[in-house]
XYZ file of N, CA and C in Angstrom:
795
model
N 38.113 51.399 20.380
C 38.345 50.716 21.638
C 39.250 50.797 22.455
N 39.065 51.096 23.819
C 39.930 51.017 25.010
C 39.898 49.724 26.085
N 41.073 49.188 25.802
C 40.909 47.983 26.740
C 40.973 48.530 28.037
N 39.976 47.927 28.962
C 39.461 48.517 30.448
C 40.360 47.915 31.391
N 42.089 47.668 31.136
C 42.656 47.153 32.214
C 43.702 46.925 31.520
N 44.936 46.130 32.280
C 46.164 45.786 31.919
C 45.688 44.315 31.027
N 46.607 43.958 30.351
C 46.515 42.735 29.243
C 47.948 41.747 29.985
N 47.217 40.582 30.061
C 48.149 39.485 30.643
C 48.596 38.773 29.531
N 50.014 38.644 29.451
C 50.341 37.493 28.299
C 50.820 36.369 28.966
N 50.323 35.218 29.019
C 50.493 34.191 29.750
C 51.436 33.309 28.809
N 52.810 33.167 28.600
C 53.444 32.500 27.933
C 54.408 33.215 26.785
N 55.394 33.243 26.472
C 55.973 34.108 25.853
C 56.907 33.269 24.785
N 56.335 31.908 24.124
C 57.359 31.094 23.153
C 57.374 31.969 21.596
N 56.797 31.204 20.843
C 57.173 31.693 19.594
C 55.866 32.596 19.219
N 54.643 32.089 19.374
C 53.468 32.761 18.999
C 53.284 33.709 19.985
N 53.445 33.731 21.094
C 53.387 34.480 22.527
C 54.368 35.705 22.097
N 55.796 35.473 21.758
C 56.405 36.676 21.413
C 56.017 37.627 19.978
N 55.483 36.866 18.867
C 55.257 37.427 17.773
C 53.789 38.480 18.268
N 52.899 37.613 18.963
C 51.800 38.463 19.314
C 52.316 40.056 20.337
N 53.016 39.875 21.168
C 53.705 40.909 22.051
C 54.664 41.824 21.088
N 55.221 41.344 20.014
C 56.210 42.405 19.009
C 55.025 43.130 18.377
N 53.752 42.292 18.079
C 52.649 43.304 16.901
C 51.965 43.852 17.855
N 51.793 43.627 19.002
C 50.876 45.109 19.760
C 51.711 45.966 20.072
N 53.299 46.081 20.240
C 54.114 46.874 20.689
C 54.183 47.927 19.270
N 54.550 46.943 18.052
C 54.409 47.669 16.863
C 53.486 48.595 16.696
N 52.175 48.222 16.652
C 51.277 48.790 16.128
C 50.513 49.793 17.126
N 51.252 49.642 18.574
C 50.654 50.669 19.654
C 49.033 50.326 19.637
N 49.007 48.846 19.889
C 47.330 48.295 20.269
C 47.457 48.317 21.623
N 48.563 47.612 22.071
C 48.305 47.654 23.866
C 49.917 48.249 24.201
N 49.898 49.462 24.924
C 50.984 50.237 25.843
C 51.739 49.321 26.441
N 53.350 49.572 26.213
C 53.970 48.460 27.087
C 53.666 48.797 28.769
N 53.173 49.668 29.158
C 52.969 49.665 30.636
C 51.504 48.789 31.122
N 51.100 48.746 29.876
C 49.472 48.088 30.193
C 49.897 46.670 30.162
N 51.259 46.099 30.010
C 51.151 44.631 29.751
C 51.580 43.925 30.758
N 51.357 42.645 31.111
C 52.089 41.917 32.086
C 52.002 40.762 31.362
N 53.363 40.611 31.724
C 53.775 39.049 31.156
C 54.401 38.211 31.816
N 54.230 36.776 31.859
C 54.117 35.683 32.679
C 54.761 34.970 31.941
N 56.020 34.311 32.122
C 56.648 33.577 31.703
C 58.084 32.837 32.497
N 58.063 31.599 32.157
C 59.100 30.981 33.325
C 60.340 31.096 32.875
N 60.800 31.717 31.767
C 62.256 31.899 31.064
C 62.545 33.264 30.664
N 63.553 33.534 30.302
C 63.845 34.735 29.641
C 63.426 34.841 28.298
N 62.507 35.707 27.555
C 62.530 35.968 26.011
C 62.933 37.131 25.730
N 63.808 37.214 24.846
C 63.724 38.817 24.298
C 63.022 39.449 23.647
N 61.587 39.255 23.404
C 60.614 40.097 23.025
C 60.198 40.422 24.363
N 60.049 39.638 25.692
C 59.573 39.886 26.819
C 60.443 41.086 27.406
N 61.947 40.627 27.213
C 63.017 41.840 27.748
C 62.693 43.501 26.943
N 62.742 43.099 25.697
C 62.090 44.391 25.226
C 61.356 44.767 25.303
N 60.154 44.237 25.797
C 59.126 44.892 26.190
C 58.959 45.500 27.735
N 59.580 44.736 28.400
C 60.310 45.183 30.131
C 60.820 46.686 29.876
N 61.728 46.680 28.928
C 62.582 47.995 28.454
C 61.837 49.325 28.246
N 60.601 49.171 28.061
C 59.424 50.087 27.415
C 58.394 50.210 28.521
N 58.643 49.576 29.822
C 57.955 49.427 30.670
C 56.850 48.617 30.953
N 56.788 47.145 30.356
C 55.740 46.363 30.581
C 56.351 45.589 31.948
N 55.708 44.625 32.845
C 55.942 44.216 33.790
C 56.207 42.715 33.535
N 57.202 42.166 33.918
C 57.506 40.507 33.775
C 57.386 39.761 35.214
N 56.592 39.213 35.423
C 56.226 38.012 36.421
C 56.548 38.739 37.788
N 54.962 40.050 37.648
C 54.974 40.618 38.985
C 54.365 39.571 39.871
N 54.160 40.392 41.217
C 52.920 39.367 42.256
C 51.773 38.860 41.708
N 51.237 37.720 41.789
C 49.876 37.686 41.183
C 48.686 38.597 41.463
N 49.049 39.387 42.744
C 48.086 40.095 43.182
C 48.339 41.596 41.702
N 48.744 41.427 40.730
C 48.943 42.514 39.799
C 47.627 42.183 38.976
N 47.266 40.794 38.618
C 46.115 40.618 37.815
C 44.543 40.952 38.110
N 44.885 41.752 39.396
C 43.208 41.939 39.818
C 42.714 42.694 39.183
N 43.346 43.495 38.448
C 42.767 44.781 37.695
C 42.687 44.106 36.198
N 43.199 43.104 35.905
C 43.599 42.825 34.391
C 41.976 42.646 33.665
N 42.143 43.238 32.464
C 40.754 43.263 31.520
C 40.932 42.155 30.475
N 42.273 41.104 30.038
C 42.141 40.136 29.353
C 43.239 39.322 30.029
N 42.761 38.203 29.873
C 44.339 36.843 30.441
C 44.443 36.468 28.914
N 45.821 36.271 28.177
C 45.641 35.685 26.727
C 46.722 34.297 27.040
N 46.011 33.678 26.842
C 46.823 32.450 26.883
C 47.563 31.732 25.831
N 48.961 31.700 25.786
C 49.683 31.841 24.823
C 51.157 30.638 25.070
N 50.080 29.519 25.716
C 51.096 28.244 26.323
C 50.825 27.106 25.420
N 51.549 26.019 25.692
C 51.365 24.578 24.676
C 50.011 24.176 25.268
N 49.035 23.794 24.179
C 47.728 23.133 25.230
C 47.889 21.870 26.191
N 49.176 21.267 25.982
C 49.233 20.401 27.245
C 49.254 20.964 28.461
N 49.941 21.996 29.045
C 49.868 22.605 29.987
C 49.131 23.403 30.233
N 48.064 24.201 29.929
C 47.443 25.235 30.216
C 46.687 25.251 31.280
N 46.154 24.315 31.606
C 45.757 23.992 32.849
C 46.560 24.259 34.010
N 47.832 23.707 34.091
C 48.430 24.341 35.186
C 49.081 25.627 34.835
N 48.923 26.109 33.835
C 49.482 27.474 33.948
C 48.380 28.346 34.667
N 47.201 28.187 34.243
C 46.136 28.944 34.869
C 45.573 28.633 36.548
N 46.032 27.773 36.953
C 45.711 27.204 38.064
C 45.867 28.202 39.274
N 46.906 28.707 39.391
C 47.628 29.585 40.082
C 46.850 31.108 40.064
N 46.664 31.456 38.551
C 46.273 32.605 38.337
C 44.720 32.841 38.523
N 43.884 32.031 38.500
C 42.305 32.221 38.504
C 42.001 32.814 39.906
N 42.457 32.602 40.915
C 42.074 32.991 42.226
C 42.421 34.952 42.129
N 43.058 35.131 41.568
C 43.477 36.667 41.440
C 42.656 37.568 40.353
N 41.589 36.843 39.312
C 41.093 37.516 38.332
C 39.806 38.229 38.733
N 39.408 39.233 37.970
C 38.175 39.927 38.378
C 37.118 39.198 37.619
N 35.835 39.635 38.019
C 34.603 38.988 37.372
C 34.275 39.480 36.031
N 34.955 40.791 35.652
C 34.974 41.360 34.070
C 36.202 40.632 33.360
N 36.927 40.208 33.746
C 38.400 39.688 32.747
C 37.719 38.651 31.973
N 38.505 38.690 30.503
C 38.237 38.035 29.100
C 39.367 37.410 29.299
N 39.203 35.698 29.189
C 40.123 34.973 28.865
C 40.212 34.605 27.096
N 41.281 35.046 26.681
C 41.917 34.727 25.307
C 42.597 33.681 25.141
N 41.995 32.606 24.410
C 43.079 31.979 24.105
C 43.690 31.335 22.501
N 44.803 31.692 22.591
C 45.428 31.436 21.081
C 46.046 30.060 21.008
N 45.237 29.051 21.605
C 46.011 27.509 21.621
C 45.268 26.862 20.742
N 45.898 26.078 19.733
C 45.183 25.257 19.024
C 44.539 24.045 19.257
N 43.298 23.853 19.066
C 42.782 22.586 19.420
C 41.947 22.794 20.892
N 42.246 23.622 21.841
C 41.246 23.397 23.188
C 40.231 24.462 22.994
N 39.203 23.754 23.343
C 37.718 24.147 23.002
C 37.161 25.304 23.881
N 36.230 26.310 23.790
C 35.955 26.681 24.633
C 35.224 26.002 25.792
N 34.473 25.104 25.654
C 34.006 24.158 26.809
C 34.940 23.525 27.833
N 36.101 23.330 27.098
C 37.469 22.915 28.052
C 37.898 23.939 28.797
N 37.975 24.952 28.232
C 38.765 25.791 28.775
C 37.596 26.757 30.098
N 36.405 26.408 29.659
C 35.377 26.948 30.663
C 35.452 25.656 32.181
N 35.727 24.645 31.528
C 35.708 23.405 32.366
C 36.545 23.083 33.535
N 37.934 24.000 32.909
C 39.126 23.894 33.432
C 39.217 25.497 34.453
N 38.517 26.480 34.037
C 39.046 27.812 34.399
C 37.890 28.159 35.203
N 36.468 28.298 34.880
C 35.549 28.471 35.132
C 34.587 29.447 34.310
N 33.967 30.563 34.936
C 32.759 31.093 34.156
C 33.175 32.180 33.321
N 34.291 32.857 33.054
C 34.654 33.979 32.372
C 34.477 33.912 31.136
N 34.304 35.161 30.660
C 33.933 35.095 28.856
C 34.955 34.462 28.279
N 35.266 33.757 27.165
C 35.996 33.009 26.448
C 36.119 33.573 24.872
N 37.674 33.990 24.424
C 37.390 34.189 23.331
C 38.515 33.433 22.294
N 38.434 32.694 21.824
C 39.362 31.865 20.995
C 39.908 32.713 19.453
N 41.223 32.907 19.478
C 41.582 33.623 18.537
C 42.837 32.542 17.702
N 43.366 32.581 16.621
C 44.242 31.716 16.157
C 44.907 32.764 15.047
N 46.129 33.449 15.546
C 46.868 33.936 14.585
C 47.914 33.752 14.053
N 48.654 34.031 13.372
C 49.675 33.553 12.190
C 51.044 34.703 13.014
N 52.077 34.182 12.963
C 53.180 34.678 13.500
C 53.425 35.992 12.668
N 52.759 36.660 11.573
C 53.166 37.434 10.879
C 52.477 38.611 11.640
N 51.601 38.397 12.806
C 51.305 39.376 13.615
C 52.604 40.302 13.979
N 53.744 39.755 14.462
C 54.859 40.492 14.586
C 55.235 41.178 13.676
N 55.014 41.700 12.451
C 54.934 42.625 11.558
C 53.961 43.474 11.232
N 53.040 42.803 11.721
C 51.756 43.881 11.463
C 50.994 43.395 10.054
N 51.310 42.078 9.895
C 51.148 41.583 8.411
C 50.348 40.245 8.752
N 49.593 39.565 9.527
C 49.553 38.585 10.234
C 47.759 38.061 9.657
N 47.255 36.935 10.186
C 45.881 36.430 9.568
C 45.536 36.071 11.095
N 44.697 36.453 11.335
C 43.736 35.713 12.678
C 42.213 35.228 12.460
N 42.273 34.446 12.996
C 40.652 33.924 12.894
C 40.258 34.166 14.441
N 38.950 34.785 14.422
C 38.431 34.929 16.110
C 36.812 34.101 16.021
N 36.508 33.380 17.183
C 35.483 33.049 17.492
C 35.007 33.155 19.073
N 33.721 33.590 19.477
C 33.517 33.877 20.767
C 31.924 33.365 20.784
N 31.068 33.333 21.780
C 30.301 33.159 21.928
C 29.507 34.259 23.354
N 30.391 34.988 23.147
C 30.056 36.381 23.948
C 30.592 37.788 23.241
N 29.829 38.403 22.855
C 29.805 39.715 22.156
C 30.850 40.425 22.569
N 30.869 40.497 23.444
C 32.132 41.682 24.374
C 33.147 41.287 24.362
N 33.501 39.841 24.471
C 34.779 38.949 24.265
C 34.926 38.646 22.907
N 34.177 38.344 21.798
C 34.574 38.778 20.495
C 35.058 39.952 20.228
N 34.427 41.465 20.477
C 34.909 42.542 20.404
C 36.435 42.857 20.727
N 36.545 42.475 22.032
C 37.680 42.883 22.610
C 39.123 41.806 21.806
N 38.519 40.373 21.431
C 39.751 39.623 20.726
C 39.499 40.124 19.004
N 38.870 40.979 18.391
C 39.058 41.408 17.407
C 39.970 42.578 17.319
N 39.718 43.311 18.454
C 40.044 44.718 18.697
C 41.838 44.654 18.674
N 42.129 43.520 19.836
C 43.709 43.131 19.891
C 44.296 42.387 18.917
N 43.726 42.422 17.658
C 44.393 41.662 16.663
C 44.030 42.563 15.096
N 43.423 43.421 14.982
C 42.635 44.049 13.942
C 44.077 44.989 13.522
N 44.572 45.496 13.919
C 45.952 46.164 13.841
C 47.255 45.748 13.085
N 47.315 44.318 13.445
C 48.300 43.556 13.084
C 47.687 42.374 12.307
N 46.863 42.235 12.040
C 46.106 41.381 11.397
C 44.598 41.373 10.539
N 44.900 40.441 9.403
C 43.607 40.430 8.467
C 42.856 39.573 9.134
N 41.736 39.982 10.169
C 40.885 39.702 11.016
C 39.414 38.686 10.406
N 39.119 37.246 10.695
C 37.984 36.737 10.179
C 36.944 36.320 11.591
N 36.012 36.504 11.413
C 35.152 36.173 12.621
C 34.314 34.760 12.298
N 34.535 33.674 12.657
C 34.059 32.380 12.651
C 32.753 32.361 13.174
N 31.987 31.666 12.447
C 30.266 31.843 12.726
C 30.279 30.561 13.696
N 31.128 29.469 13.750
C 30.669 28.538 14.909
C 32.252 28.125 15.277
N 32.500 27.723 16.292
C 33.843 27.391 17.071
C 34.522 26.200 16.335
N 33.202 25.423 15.940
C 33.845 24.133 15.212
C 34.920 24.299 14.158
N 34.710 25.426 13.299
C 35.598 26.166 12.329
C 36.934 26.018 12.590
N 37.233 26.389 13.586
C 38.584 26.854 14.119
C 39.703 26.140 13.958
N 39.270 24.816 14.231
C 40.327 23.643 13.499
C 40.610 23.765 11.921
N 39.702 24.434 11.217
C 39.917 23.988 9.894
C 40.662 25.525 9.633
N 40.230 26.529 10.207
C 40.882 27.866 9.906
C 42.259 27.895 10.299
N 42.820 27.176 11.677
C 43.802 26.987 12.133
C 44.864 26.031 10.827
N 44.031 24.985 10.268
C 45.056 24.286 9.263
C 45.009 24.974 8.067
N 44.274 25.726 7.882
C 44.422 27.054 6.675
C 45.472 27.805 6.902
N 45.150 28.837 7.776
C 46.124 29.976 8.164
C 47.266 29.640 9.184
N 46.757 29.087 10.314
C 47.942 29.189 11.261
C 49.182 28.086 10.798
N 48.932 27.327 10.042
C 49.601 26.187 9.558
C 50.342 26.932 8.056
N 49.336 27.310 7.210
C 49.178 27.519 5.674
C 50.926 28.028 5.544
N 51.299 28.725 6.070
C 52.378 29.771 5.691
C 53.737 28.427 5.865
N 53.614 27.752 6.410
C 54.757 26.161 6.291
C 54.130 25.506 5.109
N 53.107 25.565 4.710
C 52.789 24.910 3.405
C 53.500 25.539 2.249
N 53.406 26.773 2.063
C 54.101 27.729 1.130
C 55.460 27.583 1.282
N 56.224 27.581 2.353
C 57.675 27.407 2.385
C 57.898 26.227 2.203
N 57.201 25.028 1.862
C 57.686 23.869 1.467
C 57.414 23.583 -0.024
N 56.418 24.011 -0.007
C 56.174 24.209 -2.061
C 57.141 25.291 -2.143
N 57.785 26.373 -1.556
C 58.678 26.870 -2.316
C 60.130 26.203 -2.003
N 60.355 25.492 -1.277
C 61.475 24.503 -1.382
C 61.738 23.660 -2.531
N 60.354 22.782 -2.328
C 60.440 22.032 -3.432
C 60.457 22.825 -4.666
N 60.043 24.014 -5.150
C 60.284 24.168 -6.481
C 61.608 24.719 -6.870
N 62.570 25.195 -5.267
C 63.703 25.445 -5.679
C 64.358 24.290 -6.076
N 64.007 23.145 -5.849
C 64.559 21.694 -5.883
C 64.428 21.354 -7.285
N 63.188 21.672 -7.741
C 62.784 21.257 -9.380
C 63.530 22.145 -10.030
N 64.031 23.552 -9.765
C 64.829 24.321 -10.318
C 66.452 23.598 -10.918
N 66.591 23.207 -9.776
C 67.899 22.594 -9.742
C 67.996 21.422 -10.642
N 66.756 20.399 -10.360
C 66.695 19.343 -11.236
C 66.879 19.604 -12.461
N 66.404 21.064 -13.049
C 66.450 21.278 -14.348
C 67.556 22.366 -14.843
N 68.483 22.269 -13.850
C 69.973 22.707 -14.342
C 70.228 23.846 -13.530
N 69.619 24.713 -12.799
C 69.883 25.542 -11.755
C 70.530 25.294 -11.037
N 72.078 26.091 -10.603
C 72.774 26.165 -9.358
C 71.676 26.321 -7.999
N 72.265 25.651 -7.016
C 71.276 25.567 -5.819
C 71.033 27.005 -5.642
N 72.115 27.959 -5.294
C 71.450 29.560 -4.941
C 70.734 29.986 -5.751
N 70.953 29.747 -6.970
C 70.225 30.510 -8.282
C 68.475 30.033 -7.976
N 68.395 28.638 -8.049
C 67.441 28.369 -7.997
C 66.400 28.483 -6.588
N 67.119 29.095 -5.117
C 66.821 29.462 -4.173
C 66.291 30.850 -4.290
N 67.056 31.480 -4.970
C 66.659 33.008 -4.915
C 65.539 33.185 -6.238
N 65.086 32.661 -6.880
C 64.595 32.614 -7.911
C 63.183 32.387 -7.121
N 62.977 31.051 -6.546
C 62.004 30.581 -5.694
C 61.354 31.264 -4.913
N 62.438 31.897 -3.912
C 62.050 32.846 -2.961
C 61.316 33.803 -3.506
N 62.134 34.744 -4.164
C 61.634 35.958 -4.582
C 60.009 36.001 -5.569
N 60.049 34.787 -6.082
C 58.942 34.637 -6.977
C 57.608 34.722 -5.894
N 57.981 34.012 -4.882
C 56.859 33.805 -3.828
C 56.281 34.912 -3.334
N 57.352 36.014 -2.942
C 57.036 37.413 -2.413
C 56.387 37.991 -3.799
N 56.936 37.857 -4.677
C 56.682 38.752 -6.256
C 55.061 38.262 -5.819
N 54.487 37.286 -5.773
C 53.104 36.608 -6.036
C 52.316 37.334 -5.018
N 53.132 37.246 -3.806
C 52.324 38.117 -2.772
C 51.688 39.315 -2.718
N 53.241 39.737 -3.388
C 52.673 41.471 -3.223
C 51.811 41.834 -4.454
N 51.736 40.724 -5.458
C 50.862 41.490 -6.586
C 49.588 40.964 -6.575
N 49.076 40.114 -5.459
C 47.808 39.486 -5.475
C 46.734 40.045 -5.377
N 46.681 40.996 -4.450
C 45.721 41.800 -4.174
C 44.408 41.147 -3.512
N 43.169 41.778 -3.782
C 41.965 41.199 -3.801
C 41.254 40.213 -4.981
N 42.276 40.397 -5.974
C 41.415 39.840 -7.251
C 41.073 38.139 -7.141
N 40.273 37.578 -7.959
C 40.211 36.336 -7.790
C 41.112 35.449 -8.288
N 41.429 34.415 -7.212
C 42.583 33.435 -7.453
C 42.401 33.370 -9.202
N 41.369 32.358 -9.319
C 41.589 31.917 -10.852
C 41.934 33.139 -11.846
N 41.485 34.487 -11.677
C 41.820 35.611 -12.523
C 43.408 35.666 -12.318
N 43.998 35.588 -11.574
C 45.397 35.764 -11.358
C 46.228 34.666 -11.844
N 45.813 33.375 -11.910
C 46.503 32.518 -12.594
C 46.162 32.250 -14.222
N 44.978 33.078 -14.521
C 44.851 33.012 -15.918
C 45.700 34.309 -16.547
N 45.827 35.134 -15.687
C 46.794 36.075 -16.287
C 48.371 35.759 -16.477
N 48.944 34.771 -15.947
C 49.941 34.025 -16.122
C 49.719 33.073 -17.187
N 48.944 32.200 -17.092
C 49.120 30.835 -17.609
C 48.277 30.946 -18.917
N 48.982 31.317 -19.944
C 47.962 31.612 -21.427
C 47.468 30.228 -22.052
N 46.588 29.883 -22.426
C 46.364 28.821 -23.363
C 47.382 28.205 -23.976
N 47.910 27.371 -23.711
C 49.077 26.491 -24.593
C 50.070 27.000 -24.210
N 50.498 27.700 -23.481
C 51.902 28.265 -23.129
C 52.259 27.249 -21.641
N 53.791 27.541 -21.570
C 54.370 26.733 -20.753
C 54.024 26.690 -19.162
N 53.493 27.787 -18.989
C 52.852 28.054 -17.384
C 51.816 27.126 -17.374
N 50.740 26.891 -18.692
C 49.794 26.302 -18.392
C 50.199 24.446 -18.586
N 51.123 24.503 -19.143
C 51.696 23.140 -19.331
C 52.174 22.868 -17.765
N 53.170 23.357 -17.324
C 53.154 23.158 -15.709
C 52.113 23.184 -14.747
N 51.074 24.127 -14.923
C 49.918 23.507 -14.119
C 49.321 22.563 -14.216
N 49.019 22.261 -15.542
C 48.292 20.609 -15.817
C 49.362 19.297 -15.365
N 50.853 19.762 -15.378
C 51.051 18.506 -14.728
C 51.315 18.709 -13.325
N 51.326 19.473 -12.560
C 51.123 20.095 -11.257
C 49.783 18.985 -10.709
N 48.698 19.451 -11.140
C 47.617 18.785 -11.003
C 46.853 17.969 -11.644
N 47.825 17.039 -12.420
C 47.290 16.150 -13.130
C 46.510 14.907 -11.984
N 45.257 14.662 -12.686
C 44.038 13.672 -11.924
C 44.125 14.217 -10.683
N 43.982 15.395 -10.535
C 43.329 16.169 -9.430
C 44.235 16.222 -8.269
N 45.905 15.977 -8.420
C 46.691 15.595 -7.226
C 47.006 16.217 -6.482
N 46.812 17.637 -7.140
C 47.172 18.880 -6.222
C 46.093 19.045 -5.178
N 44.802 19.067 -5.809
C 43.936 19.290 -4.741
C 43.692 18.323 -3.718
N 43.934 17.115 -4.197
C 43.728 16.001 -3.534
C 45.011 15.961 -2.142
N 46.123 16.404 -2.777
C 47.377 16.811 -1.426
C 46.887 17.641 -0.919
N 46.054 18.620 -1.054
C 46.075 19.941 -0.155
C 44.891 19.370 0.769
N 44.036 18.838 0.102
C 42.657 18.356 1.065
C 43.262 17.004 2.443
N 44.127 16.274 1.696
C 44.859 15.437 2.951
C 45.750 16.515 3.910
N 46.434 17.189 3.315
C 47.170 18.032 4.204
C 46.000 18.719 5.390
N 45.645 19.504 4.924
C 44.599 20.440 5.667
C 43.628 19.128 6.671
N 43.130 18.136 6.348
C 42.472 17.285 7.262
C 43.450 16.716 8.092
N 45.100 16.098 7.739
C 45.808 15.930 8.940
C 45.924 16.719 10.144
N 45.941 18.117 9.637
C 46.439 19.196 10.648
C 45.154 19.435 11.372
N 43.905 19.347 10.848
C 42.691 19.103 11.682
C 42.585 18.224 12.599
N 42.820 16.944 12.347
C 42.919 15.917 13.111
C 44.061 16.405 14.172
N 45.204 16.799 14.058
C 46.162 16.936 14.900
C 45.727 18.026 15.835
N 45.328 18.991 15.578
C 44.611 20.140 16.223
C 43.632 19.771 17.544
N 42.680 18.748 17.109
C 41.716 18.006 18.280
C 42.343 17.071 18.696
N 43.363 16.509 18.335
C 43.919 15.814 19.397
C 44.662 16.234 20.711
N 45.486 17.293 19.869
C 46.050 18.279 21.104
C 45.557 18.709 22.085
N 44.004 18.980 21.476
C 42.873 19.681 22.696
C 42.534 18.730 23.516
N 42.755 17.374 23.192
C 41.513 16.584 23.817
C 42.171 16.396 25.245
């Protein structure tokens, strides 16, 4: 698929920069087809400028835009979009990567342009992200999938209401794994390892587990390591005694879902 016009990135913070880097890494969008709107200088934007992207051009440049990617904080999207909408053409698509802001809210604040919501992880910057996609418009959905497929494992959601859960699992999930890894390193210290050794072992174990996972069932992967009566099984039994591991993660995801909805209100 070829995007039929410039791609406009509104906001170049942490997630916007990751998306920009992923597009250029995977050649999904050519630099000369990018317009970046950012109130301050960002390294990713400056790197794109050096390759031909336009940074904060006159708004008349938006008249041929094929897609407007909203990557600003949920609290300021209305203010960010208000000066842009008079310049958008009838065929433009609004692509939002903002957590919690629903398509009806976007339509109410922006107008009748097709909307696609995408929730990517920052791993897209390295071409190894995850992205959840939802749209009620087939053309907008296709465009959303195209813009992320080369740099993310892409999942299409059947209902917009699932976006908050997908965000809580994938968008936030990397932080949960990092927090678990940090706690594992601390537990290693408590068992007698020095801090540096514990940190190296915990980090490299996470990397090794991710590299070895493939598409096999998760319970099968656990079973390959945790033999009956062994030390790994003893550790897993302690980790999930009385179902506390599942309960903790249920509460973690539910809290993130609630916060997503609060931010979009």
